[in-house]
Short mmCIF file of C-alpha atoms and ligand atoms in Angstrom, two decimals:
data_model
loop_
_atom_site.label_atom_id
_atom_site.label_comp_id
_atom_site.label_asym_id
_atom_site.label_seq_id
_atom_site.Cartn_x
_atom_site.Cartn_y
_atom_site.Cartn_z
CA MET A 1 -26.26 -28.78 -38.67
CA ARG A 2 -25.69 -28.19 -42.42
CA ASN A 3 -22.15 -29.04 -42.11
CA SER A 4 -22.97 -31.89 -39.81
CA LYS A 5 -20.67 -34.92 -40.25
CA PRO A 6 -22.64 -37.98 -40.38
CA ILE A 7 -19.85 -40.04 -41.25
CA ASP A 8 -16.02 -39.15 -41.00
CA TRP A 9 -12.62 -40.93 -40.83
CA VAL A 10 -10.67 -40.45 -37.81
CA PRO A 11 -6.67 -40.78 -38.55
CA GLU A 12 -4.68 -42.95 -36.65
CA GLN A 13 -3.19 -41.34 -33.52
CA THR A 14 0.14 -42.00 -32.65
CA GLY A 15 0.55 -43.31 -29.07
CA THR A 16 -2.88 -44.72 -29.22
CA MET A 17 -4.07 -48.21 -29.49
CA MET A 18 -6.84 -47.09 -32.02
CA PRO A 19 -6.17 -47.36 -35.69
CA GLY A 20 -7.64 -45.02 -38.29
CA HIS A 21 -11.37 -45.87 -38.00
CA LEU A 22 -14.82 -44.70 -39.07
CA HIS A 23 -16.74 -42.34 -36.78
CA ILE A 24 -20.61 -42.63 -37.66
CA LEU A 25 -23.16 -40.51 -35.90
CA ASP A 26 -25.74 -42.98 -35.00
CA GLN A 27 -29.12 -41.50 -36.73
CA THR A 28 -31.35 -44.08 -35.38
CA LEU A 29 -31.06 -42.15 -31.98
CA LEU A 30 -31.57 -38.75 -33.49
CA PRO A 31 -33.12 -36.24 -32.33
CA THR A 32 -32.91 -37.10 -28.79
CA GLU A 33 -29.45 -38.53 -28.16
CA THR A 34 -26.26 -37.82 -30.17
CA VAL A 35 -24.03 -41.02 -29.86
CA TYR A 36 -21.31 -41.74 -32.21
CA ILE A 37 -19.95 -45.19 -33.20
CA ASP A 38 -16.31 -45.65 -33.59
CA THR A 39 -15.23 -48.89 -35.43
CA THR A 40 -13.24 -50.62 -38.14
CA ASP A 41 -15.26 -53.68 -37.94
CA GLN A 42 -16.91 -54.70 -41.39
CA GLU A 43 -19.80 -56.16 -39.67
CA ALA A 44 -20.26 -53.15 -37.53
CA VAL A 45 -20.28 -50.94 -40.74
CA TRP A 46 -22.61 -53.30 -42.58
CA HIS A 47 -25.09 -53.10 -39.69
CA ALA A 48 -24.82 -49.24 -39.42
CA ILE A 49 -25.93 -49.07 -43.17
CA LYS A 50 -28.48 -52.01 -42.86
CA THR A 51 -30.32 -50.29 -39.85
CA LEU A 52 -29.99 -46.61 -41.11
CA GLN A 53 -27.48 -45.47 -38.37
CA VAL A 54 -25.92 -44.14 -41.40
CA ARG A 55 -28.28 -43.35 -44.29
CA GLY A 56 -28.81 -41.12 -47.15
CA ALA A 57 -27.40 -42.13 -50.68
CA PRO A 58 -24.15 -40.03 -50.51
CA ALA A 59 -23.34 -40.94 -46.94
CA ILE A 60 -23.83 -44.58 -47.61
CA GLY A 61 -21.32 -44.41 -50.42
CA VAL A 62 -18.89 -42.67 -48.13
CA ALA A 63 -19.48 -45.19 -45.21
CA ALA A 64 -18.71 -48.17 -47.44
CA ALA A 65 -15.87 -46.52 -48.89
CA MET A 66 -14.36 -46.02 -45.27
CA GLY A 67 -15.38 -49.76 -44.54
CA VAL A 68 -13.29 -50.96 -47.36
CA ALA A 69 -10.41 -48.79 -46.40
CA ALA A 70 -10.65 -49.99 -42.81
CA ALA A 71 -10.53 -53.50 -44.08
CA ALA A 72 -7.41 -52.62 -46.29
CA GLN A 73 -5.55 -51.15 -43.14
CA ASP A 74 -6.18 -54.31 -41.17
CA ARG A 75 -4.21 -56.47 -43.51
CA ARG A 76 -1.62 -53.71 -44.26
CA SER A 77 1.20 -56.00 -42.64
CA GLY A 78 0.54 -58.60 -45.49
CA THR A 79 1.22 -58.28 -49.13
CA VAL A 80 -0.36 -56.01 -51.80
CA ASP A 81 -2.30 -59.23 -52.93
CA ASP A 82 -3.43 -59.73 -49.33
CA VAL A 83 -4.67 -56.09 -49.28
CA CYS A 84 -6.58 -56.43 -52.50
CA ALA A 85 -8.27 -59.47 -51.37
CA ALA A 86 -9.31 -57.86 -48.26
CA VAL A 87 -10.69 -55.08 -50.49
CA ASP A 88 -12.51 -57.53 -52.56
CA ASN A 89 -14.17 -59.34 -49.60
CA ALA A 90 -15.16 -55.89 -47.84
CA ALA A 91 -16.63 -54.70 -51.10
CA ASP A 92 -18.68 -57.76 -51.69
CA TYR A 93 -19.94 -57.89 -48.28
CA LEU A 94 -20.84 -54.14 -48.01
CA ALA A 95 -22.54 -54.56 -51.25
CA THR A 96 -25.21 -56.85 -49.48
CA SER A 97 -26.22 -54.09 -47.00
CA ARG A 98 -28.83 -51.93 -49.10
CA PRO A 99 -29.93 -52.43 -52.76
CA THR A 100 -31.39 -49.11 -53.89
CA ALA A 101 -28.85 -46.30 -53.37
CA VAL A 102 -26.49 -46.42 -56.31
CA ASN A 103 -23.91 -44.58 -54.44
CA LEU A 104 -23.04 -47.44 -52.39
CA PHE A 105 -22.01 -49.55 -55.56
CA TRP A 106 -20.34 -46.70 -57.23
CA ALA A 107 -18.03 -45.99 -54.08
CA LEU A 108 -17.22 -49.78 -53.58
CA ASP A 109 -16.44 -50.14 -57.19
CA ARG A 110 -14.18 -47.00 -56.96
CA MET A 111 -12.39 -48.45 -53.98
CA ARG A 112 -12.04 -51.74 -55.86
CA ARG A 113 -10.54 -50.18 -58.94
CA ALA A 114 -8.21 -48.09 -56.86
CA ALA A 115 -7.10 -51.16 -55.11
CA HIS A 116 -6.29 -53.15 -58.46
CA ALA A 117 -4.88 -50.18 -60.45
CA SER A 118 -2.48 -49.17 -57.76
CA SER A 119 1.41 -49.48 -58.15
CA ALA A 120 1.93 -49.43 -54.53
CA ALA A 121 4.85 -51.67 -53.37
CA THR A 122 3.61 -52.88 -50.05
CA GLY A 123 0.51 -53.63 -48.39
CA GLU A 124 1.14 -50.76 -45.96
CA ALA A 125 1.46 -48.18 -48.79
CA LEU A 126 -1.54 -49.47 -50.56
CA ALA A 127 -3.59 -49.41 -47.53
CA ARG A 128 -2.69 -45.81 -46.83
CA GLU A 129 -3.68 -44.94 -50.52
CA LEU A 130 -6.99 -46.75 -49.99
CA VAL A 131 -7.60 -44.54 -46.79
CA ASP A 132 -6.84 -41.48 -48.95
CA GLU A 133 -9.23 -42.59 -51.55
CA ALA A 134 -12.05 -42.68 -49.21
CA ILE A 135 -11.26 -39.56 -47.66
CA ALA A 136 -11.34 -37.99 -51.36
CA ILE A 137 -14.77 -39.56 -51.96
CA ARG A 138 -16.04 -37.89 -48.86
CA ASP A 139 -14.35 -34.68 -49.76
CA GLU A 140 -15.66 -34.60 -53.29
CA ASP A 141 -19.08 -35.21 -52.17
CA LEU A 142 -19.14 -32.22 -49.90
CA ALA A 143 -18.07 -30.16 -52.84
CA MET A 144 -20.76 -31.62 -54.97
CA CYS A 145 -23.42 -30.82 -52.42
CA ARG A 146 -22.09 -27.29 -52.32
CA ALA A 147 -22.28 -26.97 -56.15
CA ILE A 148 -25.81 -28.39 -55.96
CA GLY A 149 -26.72 -25.80 -53.36
CA GLU A 150 -25.40 -22.92 -55.37
CA HIS A 151 -27.24 -24.16 -58.52
CA GLY A 152 -30.57 -24.84 -56.50
CA ALA A 153 -30.38 -21.46 -54.66
CA THR A 154 -30.82 -19.72 -58.14
CA LEU A 155 -34.35 -21.13 -58.14
CA LEU A 156 -35.43 -19.73 -54.76
CA LYS A 157 -36.68 -16.13 -54.25
CA ASP A 158 -36.72 -14.30 -50.79
CA GLY A 159 -39.92 -15.54 -49.14
CA ASP A 160 -40.22 -19.02 -50.79
CA THR A 161 -41.48 -22.01 -49.15
CA VAL A 162 -39.96 -25.30 -50.16
CA LEU A 163 -41.56 -28.74 -49.58
CA THR A 164 -39.27 -31.80 -48.89
CA HIS A 165 -39.61 -35.33 -48.33
CA CYS A 166 -37.29 -37.65 -46.11
CA ASN A 167 -34.07 -36.14 -45.38
CA ALA A 168 -31.57 -35.27 -48.01
CA GLY A 169 -29.72 -32.76 -45.80
CA GLY A 170 -26.33 -32.68 -44.23
CA LEU A 171 -27.09 -36.00 -42.17
CA ALA A 172 -27.52 -37.97 -45.84
CA THR A 173 -24.29 -36.75 -47.17
CA SER A 174 -20.60 -35.78 -46.26
CA GLY A 175 -22.28 -32.54 -44.96
CA PHE A 176 -24.63 -29.84 -46.58
CA GLY A 177 -27.02 -32.05 -48.14
CA THR A 178 -28.78 -32.02 -51.87
CA ALA A 179 -32.43 -31.14 -51.51
CA LEU A 180 -31.63 -28.95 -48.41
CA ALA A 181 -28.33 -27.43 -49.94
CA PRO A 182 -29.99 -24.58 -51.86
CA ILE A 183 -31.95 -23.43 -48.54
CA TYR A 184 -28.59 -23.20 -46.92
CA VAL A 185 -26.97 -21.46 -49.82
CA ALA A 186 -30.14 -19.03 -49.75
CA GLN A 187 -29.85 -18.47 -46.38
CA GLU A 188 -26.13 -17.30 -46.62
CA GLN A 189 -27.40 -15.13 -49.53
CA GLY A 190 -29.82 -13.41 -47.01
CA LYS A 191 -32.96 -14.96 -48.66
CA ARG A 192 -35.81 -15.96 -46.15
CA VAL A 193 -36.83 -19.52 -47.25
CA SER A 194 -39.06 -21.66 -45.11
CA VAL A 195 -39.57 -25.34 -45.56
CA TYR A 196 -42.20 -27.74 -44.78
CA ALA A 197 -40.98 -31.14 -44.05
CA ASP A 198 -42.97 -34.46 -44.56
CA GLU A 199 -42.55 -36.66 -41.51
CA THR A 200 -41.95 -39.49 -43.72
CA ARG A 201 -43.33 -42.73 -42.63
CA PRO A 202 -42.53 -45.45 -41.32
CA LEU A 203 -39.10 -44.17 -40.06
CA LEU A 204 -39.73 -40.45 -39.95
CA GLN A 205 -36.50 -39.11 -41.40
CA GLY A 206 -38.50 -35.96 -42.04
CA ALA A 207 -39.33 -35.60 -38.51
CA ARG A 208 -36.38 -36.94 -36.55
CA LEU A 209 -33.69 -35.50 -39.03
CA THR A 210 -34.83 -32.96 -41.38
CA ALA A 211 -36.72 -31.00 -38.74
CA TRP A 212 -34.10 -31.21 -36.54
CA GLU A 213 -31.05 -30.08 -38.95
CA LEU A 214 -33.11 -27.24 -40.13
CA MET A 215 -33.79 -26.02 -36.69
CA GLN A 216 -29.90 -26.39 -35.81
CA ALA A 217 -29.30 -24.28 -38.90
CA GLY A 218 -32.05 -21.54 -37.80
CA VAL A 219 -34.11 -22.48 -41.10
CA ASP A 220 -37.86 -21.91 -40.65
CA VAL A 221 -39.47 -25.31 -40.76
CA THR A 222 -42.79 -26.77 -40.17
CA LEU A 223 -43.34 -30.48 -39.95
CA ILE A 224 -46.35 -32.20 -41.44
CA CYS A 225 -47.78 -35.77 -41.60
CA ASP A 226 -47.49 -37.26 -45.10
CA ASN A 227 -51.02 -37.29 -45.52
CA MET A 228 -51.23 -33.45 -45.18
CA ALA A 229 -49.04 -32.57 -48.33
CA ALA A 230 -51.98 -32.30 -50.67
CA GLN A 231 -53.95 -29.96 -48.33
CA VAL A 232 -50.74 -27.82 -47.65
CA MET A 233 -50.47 -27.35 -51.56
CA LYS A 234 -53.99 -26.73 -52.02
CA GLU A 235 -53.66 -23.65 -49.46
CA GLY A 236 -50.96 -22.26 -51.77
CA ARG A 237 -48.31 -22.78 -49.12
CA ILE A 238 -45.53 -24.45 -51.18
CA ASP A 239 -43.60 -22.60 -54.27
CA ILE A 240 -41.43 -25.40 -55.11
CA VAL A 241 -40.44 -29.10 -54.04
CA PHE A 242 -36.79 -30.24 -53.57
CA VAL A 243 -36.24 -33.96 -53.10
CA GLY A 244 -32.89 -36.17 -53.07
CA ALA A 245 -32.72 -39.31 -54.99
CA ASP A 246 -31.14 -42.78 -54.29
CA ARG A 247 -30.71 -43.91 -57.99
CA ILE A 248 -31.36 -41.98 -61.40
CA ALA A 249 -32.06 -43.99 -64.39
CA ALA A 250 -30.73 -43.06 -67.85
CA ASN A 251 -34.31 -41.86 -68.94
CA GLY A 252 -34.63 -39.42 -65.81
CA ASP A 253 -36.76 -41.75 -63.72
CA ALA A 254 -35.86 -41.21 -60.19
CA ALA A 255 -35.89 -43.44 -57.08
CA ASN A 256 -36.08 -41.77 -53.63
CA LYS A 257 -37.77 -42.51 -50.30
CA ILE A 258 -41.19 -44.29 -50.44
CA GLY A 259 -43.86 -41.14 -50.78
CA THR A 260 -41.94 -39.05 -53.17
CA TYR A 261 -43.88 -40.44 -56.25
CA GLY A 262 -46.92 -39.38 -54.28
CA VAL A 263 -45.47 -35.84 -53.66
CA ALA A 264 -44.54 -35.56 -57.36
CA LEU A 265 -48.19 -36.33 -58.39
CA LEU A 266 -49.40 -33.89 -55.79
CA ALA A 267 -46.93 -31.25 -57.00
CA ARG A 268 -47.98 -31.64 -60.91
CA ALA A 269 -51.85 -31.37 -59.67
CA HIS A 270 -51.11 -28.12 -58.07
CA ASN A 271 -48.83 -26.97 -60.83
CA ILE A 272 -45.70 -26.76 -58.30
CA PRO A 273 -42.18 -27.28 -59.67
CA PHE A 274 -40.79 -30.45 -58.36
CA TYR A 275 -36.80 -30.65 -58.70
CA VAL A 276 -34.73 -33.72 -57.75
CA LEU A 277 -31.33 -32.83 -56.50
CA ALA A 278 -28.38 -35.43 -56.47
CA PRO A 279 -24.51 -35.68 -57.29
CA THR A 280 -23.91 -37.39 -60.39
CA SER A 281 -22.77 -40.25 -58.59
CA THR A 282 -26.55 -41.18 -58.18
CA ASN A 283 -26.83 -41.64 -61.85
CA ASP A 284 -27.18 -45.13 -63.05
CA SER A 285 -26.61 -45.65 -66.72
CA ALA A 286 -27.09 -49.26 -66.39
CA ALA A 287 -30.64 -48.65 -65.28
CA ALA A 288 -32.50 -47.88 -68.74
CA THR A 289 -35.63 -46.72 -66.78
CA GLY A 290 -37.16 -46.89 -63.43
CA ALA A 291 -38.34 -50.35 -63.70
CA ASP A 292 -34.43 -51.37 -63.57
CA ILE A 293 -34.07 -49.86 -60.16
CA PRO A 294 -34.16 -52.58 -57.15
CA ILE A 295 -36.22 -51.49 -54.46
CA GLU A 296 -35.49 -52.38 -51.15
CA GLU A 297 -38.18 -53.79 -48.88
CA ARG A 298 -37.91 -53.44 -45.29
CA GLY A 299 -39.05 -55.47 -42.23
CA ALA A 300 -42.74 -55.44 -41.41
CA VAL A 301 -41.97 -54.47 -37.88
CA GLU A 302 -41.01 -50.91 -39.03
CA ILE A 303 -44.63 -50.39 -39.98
CA THR A 304 -46.35 -52.33 -37.21
CA GLU A 305 -44.02 -51.66 -34.14
CA GLY A 306 -42.32 -48.62 -35.17
CA PHE A 307 -40.10 -47.21 -32.26
CA GLY A 308 -40.93 -49.97 -29.88
CA ARG A 309 -45.01 -49.53 -29.78
CA ARG A 310 -47.27 -51.83 -31.71
CA THR A 311 -49.81 -50.12 -33.52
CA ALA A 312 -51.15 -52.86 -35.86
CA PRO A 313 -52.73 -56.33 -35.01
CA ALA A 314 -50.40 -59.14 -34.56
CA ASN A 315 -49.48 -61.01 -37.76
CA VAL A 316 -51.13 -58.47 -39.88
CA LYS A 317 -49.84 -58.93 -43.39
CA VAL A 318 -47.41 -55.96 -44.55
CA TYR A 319 -45.80 -54.57 -47.54
CA ALA A 320 -43.05 -52.33 -47.00
CA PRO A 321 -41.07 -50.80 -50.06
CA ALA A 322 -38.57 -48.27 -48.71
CA PHE A 323 -38.38 -46.44 -52.21
CA ASP A 324 -40.48 -45.53 -55.15
CA VAL A 325 -39.63 -44.18 -58.44
CA THR A 326 -40.90 -40.70 -59.83
CA PRO A 327 -41.33 -41.11 -63.50
CA ALA A 328 -39.26 -38.42 -65.25
CA LYS A 329 -42.46 -36.83 -66.66
CA LEU A 330 -43.24 -35.64 -63.54
CA ILE A 331 -39.99 -34.00 -62.83
CA THR A 332 -39.28 -30.46 -63.58
CA GLY A 333 -35.62 -30.65 -63.37
CA ILE A 334 -32.59 -32.53 -61.89
CA ILE A 335 -30.10 -30.47 -60.18
CA THR A 336 -26.63 -32.02 -59.96
CA GLU A 337 -23.35 -30.33 -59.25
CA ASN A 338 -22.94 -29.48 -62.94
CA GLY A 339 -26.24 -27.31 -62.92
CA VAL A 340 -29.89 -27.35 -63.32
CA GLN A 341 -31.05 -29.73 -66.07
CA GLU A 342 -34.80 -28.79 -66.89
CA THR A 343 -36.48 -32.26 -68.12
CA THR A 344 -39.10 -32.12 -70.75
CA GLY A 345 -41.60 -33.25 -68.32
CA CYS A 346 -45.07 -33.23 -69.80
CA SER A 347 -48.08 -30.95 -70.37
CA GLN A 348 -50.36 -30.35 -67.60
CA ALA A 349 -53.12 -32.13 -69.37
CA SER A 350 -51.13 -35.19 -69.78
CA TRP A 351 -49.52 -35.42 -66.29
CA ALA A 352 -51.61 -38.56 -65.18
CA LYS A 353 -51.32 -40.68 -67.99
O1 MRU B 1 -33.68 -44.94 -46.27
P1 MRU B 1 -32.88 -43.64 -46.37
O2 MRU B 1 -33.11 -42.77 -44.90
O3 MRU B 1 -31.33 -43.83 -46.65
O4 MRU B 1 -33.40 -42.68 -47.58
C1 MRU B 1 -32.89 -41.62 -47.91
C2 MRU B 1 -33.49 -41.10 -49.13
O5 MRU B 1 -34.36 -41.49 -49.57
C3 MRU B 1 -32.86 -39.65 -49.47
O6 MRU B 1 -33.74 -38.84 -49.95
C4 MRU B 1 -31.86 -40.03 -50.60
O7 MRU B 1 -30.84 -41.02 -50.13
C5 MRU B 1 -31.12 -38.79 -51.06
S1 MRU B 1 -29.86 -38.18 -49.73
C6 MRU B 1 -29.10 -36.94 -50.30
#
């Protein structure tokens, strides 16, 4: 599943009624069902992002770009201005789906700029260009993931064990992943690398997605509950931590799935290197520090009735932030498509300050 395609664009087939469209793997049904959503509908794309049918920062960006391309295609019989208006409307609408992953806004801005900078003479030509732009975003993301994997694999030795949180694998990107990419590259290089996957409450991306995709790829993976990570580290089972990111502030603070900050604190307490792996499209220079990163809050039901079974008293008060921010001082390094950038971090003695 390392090269899985959670999101793809299916070109228009001559002789069929279906125009070019998004092909989305519904991740809410994994690992028990493999169901795809084929759509050009803006509300369906918004819903897919909002409900995590497509999720993971880079994959959300690709889905949003393809959603804009679908909107452009829908208006292609109109003028260039009609297509630009459709692009603006779709970008405004899709931007309201989820707030934290900056890749969403990055991809929407790129599509908007491509539309307004184009010299296409007709709506038809502009729509074609925008489909190509969305496909380019997907292809570039895949190449960035591969490069992240190559750089990250230099940190892995034969026999190493990685701990990861949430899913920053092929399912979260155009394929191959960010935090899991070095594991796939190391595997290609003949290194034996094992993984401990945090299950990642409340939506279980680690259990449902990371464990599943690593098993598909033949990687040795062990699933643990989130509250087991400290014990597993204390037992000396973990050599390195790799996690993804949804937004990285200018000072190196990194937002990722709720629980990542706790893992970083645990890693520092056990003197285990902690790396964040993300394409540069995850950088947000407008956010000076992590305090400027908007944190999504999810519905209470995901905690009280996760997967359809009530596990908390009716009407209990719930707080459900979906992400947290790991301060730069707890991050050993950030790995992008450009290489491994060691951060200054902080000394062991000052880690908790
Ligand atoms: O809520 P999700 O499942 O979209 O959260 C995903 C994460 O936090 C990932 O670690 C992050 O997006 C990086 S994906 C390469």
